[in-house]
Coordinates of C-alpha atoms and ligand atoms in Angstrom, one line a residue:
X1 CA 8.2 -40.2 -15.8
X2 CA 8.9 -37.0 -14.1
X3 CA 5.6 -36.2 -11.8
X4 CA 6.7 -35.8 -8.5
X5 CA 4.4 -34.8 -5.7
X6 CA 4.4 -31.0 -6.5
X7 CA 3.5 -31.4 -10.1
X8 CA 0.3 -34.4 -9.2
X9 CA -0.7 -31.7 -6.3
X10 CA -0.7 -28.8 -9.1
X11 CA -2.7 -30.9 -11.5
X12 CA -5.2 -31.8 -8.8
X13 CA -6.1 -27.6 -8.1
X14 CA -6.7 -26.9 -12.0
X15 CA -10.1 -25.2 -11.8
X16 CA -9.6 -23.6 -15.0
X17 CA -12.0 -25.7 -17.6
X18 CA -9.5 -25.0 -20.7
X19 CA -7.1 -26.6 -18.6
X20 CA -9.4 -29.1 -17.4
X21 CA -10.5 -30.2 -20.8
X22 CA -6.4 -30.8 -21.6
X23 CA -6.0 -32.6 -19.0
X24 CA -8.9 -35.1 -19.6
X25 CA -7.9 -34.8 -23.2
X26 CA -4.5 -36.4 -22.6
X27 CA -5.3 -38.8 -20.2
X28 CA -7.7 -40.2 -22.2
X29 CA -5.3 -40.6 -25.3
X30 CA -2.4 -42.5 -22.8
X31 CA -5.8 -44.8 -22.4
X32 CA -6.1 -45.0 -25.9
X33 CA -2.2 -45.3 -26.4
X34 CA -1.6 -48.2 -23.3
X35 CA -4.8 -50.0 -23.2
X36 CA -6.1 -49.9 -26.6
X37 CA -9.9 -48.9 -27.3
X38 CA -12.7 -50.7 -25.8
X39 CA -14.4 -50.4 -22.3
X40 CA -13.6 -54.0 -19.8
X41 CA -16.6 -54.7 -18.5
X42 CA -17.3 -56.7 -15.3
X43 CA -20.4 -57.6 -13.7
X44 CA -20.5 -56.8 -10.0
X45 CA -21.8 -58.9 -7.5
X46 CA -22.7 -57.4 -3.7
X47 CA -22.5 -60.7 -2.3
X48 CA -23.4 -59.5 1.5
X49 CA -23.6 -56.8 3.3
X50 CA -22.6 -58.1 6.4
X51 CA -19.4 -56.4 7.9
X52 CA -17.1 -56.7 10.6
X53 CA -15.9 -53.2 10.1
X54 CA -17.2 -50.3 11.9
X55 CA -15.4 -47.8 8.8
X56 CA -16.9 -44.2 9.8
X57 CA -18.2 -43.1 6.1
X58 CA -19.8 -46.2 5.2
X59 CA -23.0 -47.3 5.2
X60 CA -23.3 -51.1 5.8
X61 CA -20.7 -50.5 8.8
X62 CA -21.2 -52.5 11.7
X63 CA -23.3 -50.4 13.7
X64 CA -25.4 -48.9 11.2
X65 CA -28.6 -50.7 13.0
X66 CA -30.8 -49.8 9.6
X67 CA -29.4 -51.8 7.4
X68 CA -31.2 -54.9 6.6
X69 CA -28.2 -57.3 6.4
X70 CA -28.1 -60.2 3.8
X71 CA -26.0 -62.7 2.6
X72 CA -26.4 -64.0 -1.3
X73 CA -27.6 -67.9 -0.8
X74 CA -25.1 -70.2 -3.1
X75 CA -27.5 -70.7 -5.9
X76 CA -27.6 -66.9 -6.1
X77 CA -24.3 -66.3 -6.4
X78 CA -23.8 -69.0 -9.2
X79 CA -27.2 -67.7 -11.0
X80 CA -25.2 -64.1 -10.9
X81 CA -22.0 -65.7 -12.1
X82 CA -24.4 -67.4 -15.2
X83 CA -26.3 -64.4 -15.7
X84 CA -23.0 -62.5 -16.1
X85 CA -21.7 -65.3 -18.5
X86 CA -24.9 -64.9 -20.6
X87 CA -24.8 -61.2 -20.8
X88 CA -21.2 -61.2 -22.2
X89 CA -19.1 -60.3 -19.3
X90 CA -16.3 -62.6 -19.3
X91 CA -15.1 -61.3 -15.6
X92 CA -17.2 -60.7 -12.8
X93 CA -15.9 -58.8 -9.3
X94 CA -17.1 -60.5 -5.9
X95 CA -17.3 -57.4 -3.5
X96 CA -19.4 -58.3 0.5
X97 CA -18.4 -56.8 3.7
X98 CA -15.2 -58.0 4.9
X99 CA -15.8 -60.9 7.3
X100 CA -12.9 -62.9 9.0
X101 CA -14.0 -66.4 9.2
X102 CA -13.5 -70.5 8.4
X103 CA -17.1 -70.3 7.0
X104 CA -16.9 -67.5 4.8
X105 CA -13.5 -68.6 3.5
X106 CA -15.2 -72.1 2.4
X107 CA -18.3 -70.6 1.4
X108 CA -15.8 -68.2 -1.3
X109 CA -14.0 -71.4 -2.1
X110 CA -16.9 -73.3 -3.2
X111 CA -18.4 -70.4 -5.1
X112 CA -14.6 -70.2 -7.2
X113 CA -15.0 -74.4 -7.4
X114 CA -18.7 -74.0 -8.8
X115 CA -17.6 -71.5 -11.5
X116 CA -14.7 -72.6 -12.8
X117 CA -16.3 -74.3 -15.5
X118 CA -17.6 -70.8 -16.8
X119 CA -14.3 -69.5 -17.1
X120 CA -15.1 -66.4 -15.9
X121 CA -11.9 -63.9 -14.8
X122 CA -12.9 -63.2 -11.0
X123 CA -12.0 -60.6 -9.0
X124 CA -12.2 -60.7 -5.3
X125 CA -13.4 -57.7 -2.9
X126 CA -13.3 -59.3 0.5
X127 CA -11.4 -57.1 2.4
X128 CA -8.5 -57.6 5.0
X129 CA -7.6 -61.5 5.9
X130 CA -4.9 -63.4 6.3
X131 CA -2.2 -64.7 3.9
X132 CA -3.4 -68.3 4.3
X133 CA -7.1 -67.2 3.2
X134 CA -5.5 -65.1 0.0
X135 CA -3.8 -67.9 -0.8
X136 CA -6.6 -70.3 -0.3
X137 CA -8.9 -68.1 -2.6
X138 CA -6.0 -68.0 -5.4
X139 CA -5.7 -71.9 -5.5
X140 CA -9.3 -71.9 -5.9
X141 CA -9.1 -70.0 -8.7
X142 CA -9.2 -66.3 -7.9
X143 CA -6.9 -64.2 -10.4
X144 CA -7.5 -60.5 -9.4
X145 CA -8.3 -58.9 -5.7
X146 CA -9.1 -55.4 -4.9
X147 CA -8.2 -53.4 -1.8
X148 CA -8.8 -49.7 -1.5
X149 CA -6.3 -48.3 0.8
X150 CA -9.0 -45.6 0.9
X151 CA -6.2 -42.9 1.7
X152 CA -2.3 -43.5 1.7
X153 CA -2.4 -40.9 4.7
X154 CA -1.9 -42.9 8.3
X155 CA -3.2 -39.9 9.7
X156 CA -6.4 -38.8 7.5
X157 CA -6.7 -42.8 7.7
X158 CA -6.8 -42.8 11.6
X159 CA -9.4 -40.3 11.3
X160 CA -11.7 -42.4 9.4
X161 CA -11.6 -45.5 11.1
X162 CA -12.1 -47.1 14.7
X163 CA -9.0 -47.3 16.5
X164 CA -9.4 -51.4 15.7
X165 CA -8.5 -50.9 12.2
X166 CA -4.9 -50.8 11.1
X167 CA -3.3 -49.0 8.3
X168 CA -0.8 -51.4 8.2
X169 CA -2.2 -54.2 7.4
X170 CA -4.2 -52.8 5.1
X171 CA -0.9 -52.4 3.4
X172 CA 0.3 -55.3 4.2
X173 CA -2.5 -57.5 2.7
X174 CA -1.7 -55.3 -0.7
X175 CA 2.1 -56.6 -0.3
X176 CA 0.8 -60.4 0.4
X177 CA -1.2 -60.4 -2.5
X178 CA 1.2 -59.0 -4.3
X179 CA 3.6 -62.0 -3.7
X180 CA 0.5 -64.2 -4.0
X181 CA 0.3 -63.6 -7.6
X182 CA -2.7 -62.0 -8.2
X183 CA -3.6 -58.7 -10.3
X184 CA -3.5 -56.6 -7.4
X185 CA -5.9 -53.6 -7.4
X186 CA -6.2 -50.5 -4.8
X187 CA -7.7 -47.2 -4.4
X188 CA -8.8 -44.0 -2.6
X189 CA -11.8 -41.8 -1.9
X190 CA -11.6 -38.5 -2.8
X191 CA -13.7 -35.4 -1.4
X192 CA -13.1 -36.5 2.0
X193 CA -13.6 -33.7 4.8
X194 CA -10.2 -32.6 5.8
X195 CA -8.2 -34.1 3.2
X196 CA -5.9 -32.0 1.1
X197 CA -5.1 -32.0 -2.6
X198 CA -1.2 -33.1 -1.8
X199 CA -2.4 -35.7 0.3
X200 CA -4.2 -37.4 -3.0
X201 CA -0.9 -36.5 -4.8
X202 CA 0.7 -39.0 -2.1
X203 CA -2.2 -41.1 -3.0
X204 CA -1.2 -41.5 -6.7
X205 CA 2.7 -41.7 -5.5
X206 CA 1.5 -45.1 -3.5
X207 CA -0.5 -46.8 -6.0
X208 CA 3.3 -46.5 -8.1
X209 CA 5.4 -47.3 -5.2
X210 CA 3.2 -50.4 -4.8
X211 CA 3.1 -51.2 -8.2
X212 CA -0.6 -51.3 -8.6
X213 CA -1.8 -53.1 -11.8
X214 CA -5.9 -51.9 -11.2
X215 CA -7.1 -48.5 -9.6
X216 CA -10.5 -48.2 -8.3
X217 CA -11.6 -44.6 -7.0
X218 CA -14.3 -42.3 -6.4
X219 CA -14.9 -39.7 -4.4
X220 CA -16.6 -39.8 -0.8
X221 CA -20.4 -39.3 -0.4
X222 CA -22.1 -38.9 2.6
X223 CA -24.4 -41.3 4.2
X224 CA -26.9 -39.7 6.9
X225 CA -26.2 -43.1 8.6
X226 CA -22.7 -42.7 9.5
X227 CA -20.7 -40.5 11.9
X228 CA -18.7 -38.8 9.0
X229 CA -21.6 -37.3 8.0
X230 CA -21.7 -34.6 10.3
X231 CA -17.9 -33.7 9.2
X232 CA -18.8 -32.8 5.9
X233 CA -17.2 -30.1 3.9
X234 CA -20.2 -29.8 2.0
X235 CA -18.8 -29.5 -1.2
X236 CA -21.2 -29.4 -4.0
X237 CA -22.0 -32.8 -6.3
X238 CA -20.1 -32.0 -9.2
X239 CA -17.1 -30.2 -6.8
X240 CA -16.7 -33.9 -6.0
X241 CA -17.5 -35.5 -9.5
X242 CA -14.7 -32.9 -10.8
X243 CA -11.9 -34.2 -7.8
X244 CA -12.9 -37.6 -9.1
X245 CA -12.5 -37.1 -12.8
X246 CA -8.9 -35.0 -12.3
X247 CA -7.8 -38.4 -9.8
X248 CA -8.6 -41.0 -13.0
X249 CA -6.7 -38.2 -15.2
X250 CA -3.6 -37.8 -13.0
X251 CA -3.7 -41.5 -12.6
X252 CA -3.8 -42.1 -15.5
X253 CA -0.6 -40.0 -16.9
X254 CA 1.7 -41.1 -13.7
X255 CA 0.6 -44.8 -14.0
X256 CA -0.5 -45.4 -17.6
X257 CA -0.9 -48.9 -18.5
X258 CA -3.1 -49.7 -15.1
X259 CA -6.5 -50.3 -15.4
X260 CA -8.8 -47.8 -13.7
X261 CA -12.1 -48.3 -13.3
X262 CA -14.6 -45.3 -13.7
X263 CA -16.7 -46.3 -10.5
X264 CA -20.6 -45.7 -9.7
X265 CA -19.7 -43.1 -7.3
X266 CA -19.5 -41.2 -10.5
X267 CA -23.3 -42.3 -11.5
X268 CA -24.5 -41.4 -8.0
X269 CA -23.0 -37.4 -8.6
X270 CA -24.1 -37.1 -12.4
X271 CA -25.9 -39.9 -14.4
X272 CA -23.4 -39.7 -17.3
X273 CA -20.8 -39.3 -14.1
X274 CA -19.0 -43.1 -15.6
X275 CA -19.1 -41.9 -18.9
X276 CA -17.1 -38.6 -17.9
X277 CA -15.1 -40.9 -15.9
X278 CA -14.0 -42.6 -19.3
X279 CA -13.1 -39.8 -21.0
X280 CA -11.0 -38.8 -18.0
X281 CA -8.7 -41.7 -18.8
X282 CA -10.8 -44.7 -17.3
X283 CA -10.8 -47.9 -18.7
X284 CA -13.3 -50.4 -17.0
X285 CA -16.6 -50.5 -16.2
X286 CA -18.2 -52.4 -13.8
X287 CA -22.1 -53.0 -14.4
X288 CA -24.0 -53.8 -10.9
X289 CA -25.6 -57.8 -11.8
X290 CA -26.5 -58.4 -8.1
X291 CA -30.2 -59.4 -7.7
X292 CA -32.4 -56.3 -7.5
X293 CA -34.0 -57.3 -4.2
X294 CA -30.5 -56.5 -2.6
X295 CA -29.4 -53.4 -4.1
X296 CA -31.2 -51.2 -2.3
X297 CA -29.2 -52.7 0.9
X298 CA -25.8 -52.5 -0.2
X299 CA -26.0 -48.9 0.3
X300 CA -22.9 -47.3 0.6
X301 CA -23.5 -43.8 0.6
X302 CA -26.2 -41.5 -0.2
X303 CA -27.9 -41.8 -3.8
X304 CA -26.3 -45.4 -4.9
X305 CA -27.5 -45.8 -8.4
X306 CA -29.3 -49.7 -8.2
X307 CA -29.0 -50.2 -12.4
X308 CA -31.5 -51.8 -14.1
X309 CA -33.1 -54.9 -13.3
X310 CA -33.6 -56.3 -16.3
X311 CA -29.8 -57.8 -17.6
X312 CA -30.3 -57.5 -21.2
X313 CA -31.7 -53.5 -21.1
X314 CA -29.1 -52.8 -18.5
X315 CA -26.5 -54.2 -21.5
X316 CA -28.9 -52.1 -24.2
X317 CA -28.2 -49.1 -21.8
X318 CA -24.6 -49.8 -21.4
X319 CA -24.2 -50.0 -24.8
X320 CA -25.8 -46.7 -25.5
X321 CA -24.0 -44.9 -23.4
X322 CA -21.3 -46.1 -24.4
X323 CA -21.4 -45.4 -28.6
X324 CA -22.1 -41.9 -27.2
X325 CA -18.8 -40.8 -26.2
X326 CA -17.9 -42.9 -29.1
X327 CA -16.2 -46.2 -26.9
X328 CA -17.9 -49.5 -27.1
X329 CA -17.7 -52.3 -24.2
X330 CA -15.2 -55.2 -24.7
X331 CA -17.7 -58.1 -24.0
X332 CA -16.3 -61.6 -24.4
X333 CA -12.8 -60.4 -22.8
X334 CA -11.8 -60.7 -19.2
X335 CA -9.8 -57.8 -19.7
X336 CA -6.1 -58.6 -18.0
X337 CA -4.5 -55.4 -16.7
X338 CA -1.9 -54.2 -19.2
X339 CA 0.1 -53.1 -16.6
X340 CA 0.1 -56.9 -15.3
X341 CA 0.6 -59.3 -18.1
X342 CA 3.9 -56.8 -19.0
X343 CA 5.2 -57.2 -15.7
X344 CA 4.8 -60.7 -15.2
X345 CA 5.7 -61.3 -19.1
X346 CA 2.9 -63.7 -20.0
X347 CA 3.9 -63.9 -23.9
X348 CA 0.8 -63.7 -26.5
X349 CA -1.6 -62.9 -23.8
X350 CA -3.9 -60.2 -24.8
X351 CA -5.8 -58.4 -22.3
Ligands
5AD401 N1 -18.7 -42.7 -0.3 C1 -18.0 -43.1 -1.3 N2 -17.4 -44.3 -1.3 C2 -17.6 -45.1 -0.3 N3 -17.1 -46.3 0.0 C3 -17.6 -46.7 1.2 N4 -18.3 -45.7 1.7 C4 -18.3 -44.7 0.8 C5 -18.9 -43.4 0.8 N5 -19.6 -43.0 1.8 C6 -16.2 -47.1 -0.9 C7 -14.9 -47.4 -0.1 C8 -14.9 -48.9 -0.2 C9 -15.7 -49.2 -1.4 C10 -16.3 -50.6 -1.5 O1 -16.8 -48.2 -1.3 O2 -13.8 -46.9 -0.8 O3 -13.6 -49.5 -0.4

């Protein structure tokens, strides 16, 4: 298709709502046109908040001395597996703070090993490691692994991290998994202070170069707690809701068949923020199922919605929202990226 860098940067300026609500419009029927109708849902588990990472907008980083820090016990994380399997989600996403070690390799294996027999599609969100771990975690049973590049800019990205971190290998993990075999998914924050509307263009122009199959974005929210606080632009909730909404949109005509997820940054700017998301062109949904007792420390940023606590109103709720904008929530399915079961040809496979 014929968007070039120019043409995603123009897209990502319209203020005009007319134009807005075309734009939304159409990305919204390429979702209908690639993906089908239906919501993918997948439960999300926090499974620790521990982190390694010292990344300077986020709020379980290293030094943030307030957090109280936990790690999900093994029962827990199979109860959250079964509790996701009993609510209808047939995938669930493993997100913790990314943690380099033997033991928290093993410990991921033997959670894969213990729910295999649910059959569950799982999705991986354990940050930066090493090809042997990635592979490790895909023999044991892994399918799918996110990892936001959180901006394709080396620059903006120096600016937003200690000088430990490395944009590439952040990048380079993306490529390893990649040749791993998994459904590879990446993504950016938008809203950030100092970051320009070309620089997301650049953003959308990366998740194509490296052939993304899922997207995961949302813009950046502040949390008193970090040092990018101080930076901010101060741009108004629904300034940032709005970036976040015309990213899915633009995503979603450049890339098409990926699937994007319509993330709870969204929720924390406007409660029917996910729901927007969806009619902006997003596809997946991805309903918080981590014990309630955690939630309130895997805090992000600022205002992170906890969802319900009770799993079969949280589904009641989902559902509602859902039949509202006139969409209903795929349970059942684990919900195979379009993009990826055409490019790896898996015949009769339906996502
Ligand atoms: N605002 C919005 N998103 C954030 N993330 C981390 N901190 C923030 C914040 N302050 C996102 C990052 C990360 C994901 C798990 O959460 O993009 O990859």
């Amino acid at each position: 298709m014929g968007f070039d860098e120019d043409g995603i940067a123009r897209m990502l300026a319209l203020e005009d709502p007319d134009a807005l609500a075309a734009l939304f419009r159409e990305a919204r029927a390429v979702k209908l046109a690639e993906c089908g109708p239906g919501i993918a849902v997948r439960g999300l588990v926090e499974a620790g908040n521990v982190c390694a990472k010292d990344c300077l907008y986020c709020g379980i980083r290293r030094s943030n001395a307030r957090v109280l820090r936990y790690t999900m016990s093994m029962a827990e994380l199979v109860a959250a597996a079964e509790t996701a399997r009993r609510i209808g989600y047939a995938s669930i996403v493993l997100q913790g703070g990314e943690l380099e070690s033997e033991a928290n390799t093993r410990r991921v294996e033997e959670f894969l090993a213990r729910i295999a027999p649910l059959g569950l599609g799982v999705t991986l969100s354990l940050g930066e490691q090493e090809p042997a771990v990635y592979r490790r975690w895909r023999e044991a049973g892994a399918a799918r692994y996110l990892l936001r590049i959180e901006t394709s800019d080396p620059e903006l990205y120096s600016r937003l991290h200690p000088p430990t971190c490395s944009f590439s290998r952040r990048r380079d993990c993306l490529v390893r998994l990649r040749e791993l075999g998994y459904q590879v998914g990446t993504g950016v924050m938008c809203a950030l202070p100092g970051q320009t509307t070309r620089q997301l263009a650049r953003d959308v122009l990366f998740f194509r170069e490296i052939d993304a199959d899922m997207i995961g974005m949302g813009p950046y929210i502040p949390h008193p707690d970090t040092p990018l606080a101080a930076a901010d632009t101060g741009l108004t909730d629904e300034a940032r809701l709005r970036l976040g909404l015309k990213l899915i949109a633009v995503t979603r005509l450049v890339l098409r068949d990926v699937n994007i997820a319509a993330s709870t940054a969204l929720q924390a700017l406007a409660d029917d923020g996910r729901e927007r998301g969806i009619l902006a062109g997003a596809n997946v949904l991805m309903p918080n199922i981590t014990p309630a007792g955690y939630r309130a420390s895997y805090r992000l940023y600022r205002n992170k919605p906890g969802g319900g606590e009770d799993d079969a109103a949280v589904r009641v709720d989902l559902d509602r929202r859902l039949a509202k904008i006139g969409e209903s929530a795929l349970y059942g399915r684990s919900g195979d990226s379009r993009h990826y079961v055409r490019r790896v040809d898996i015949p009769g496979r339906e996502a």
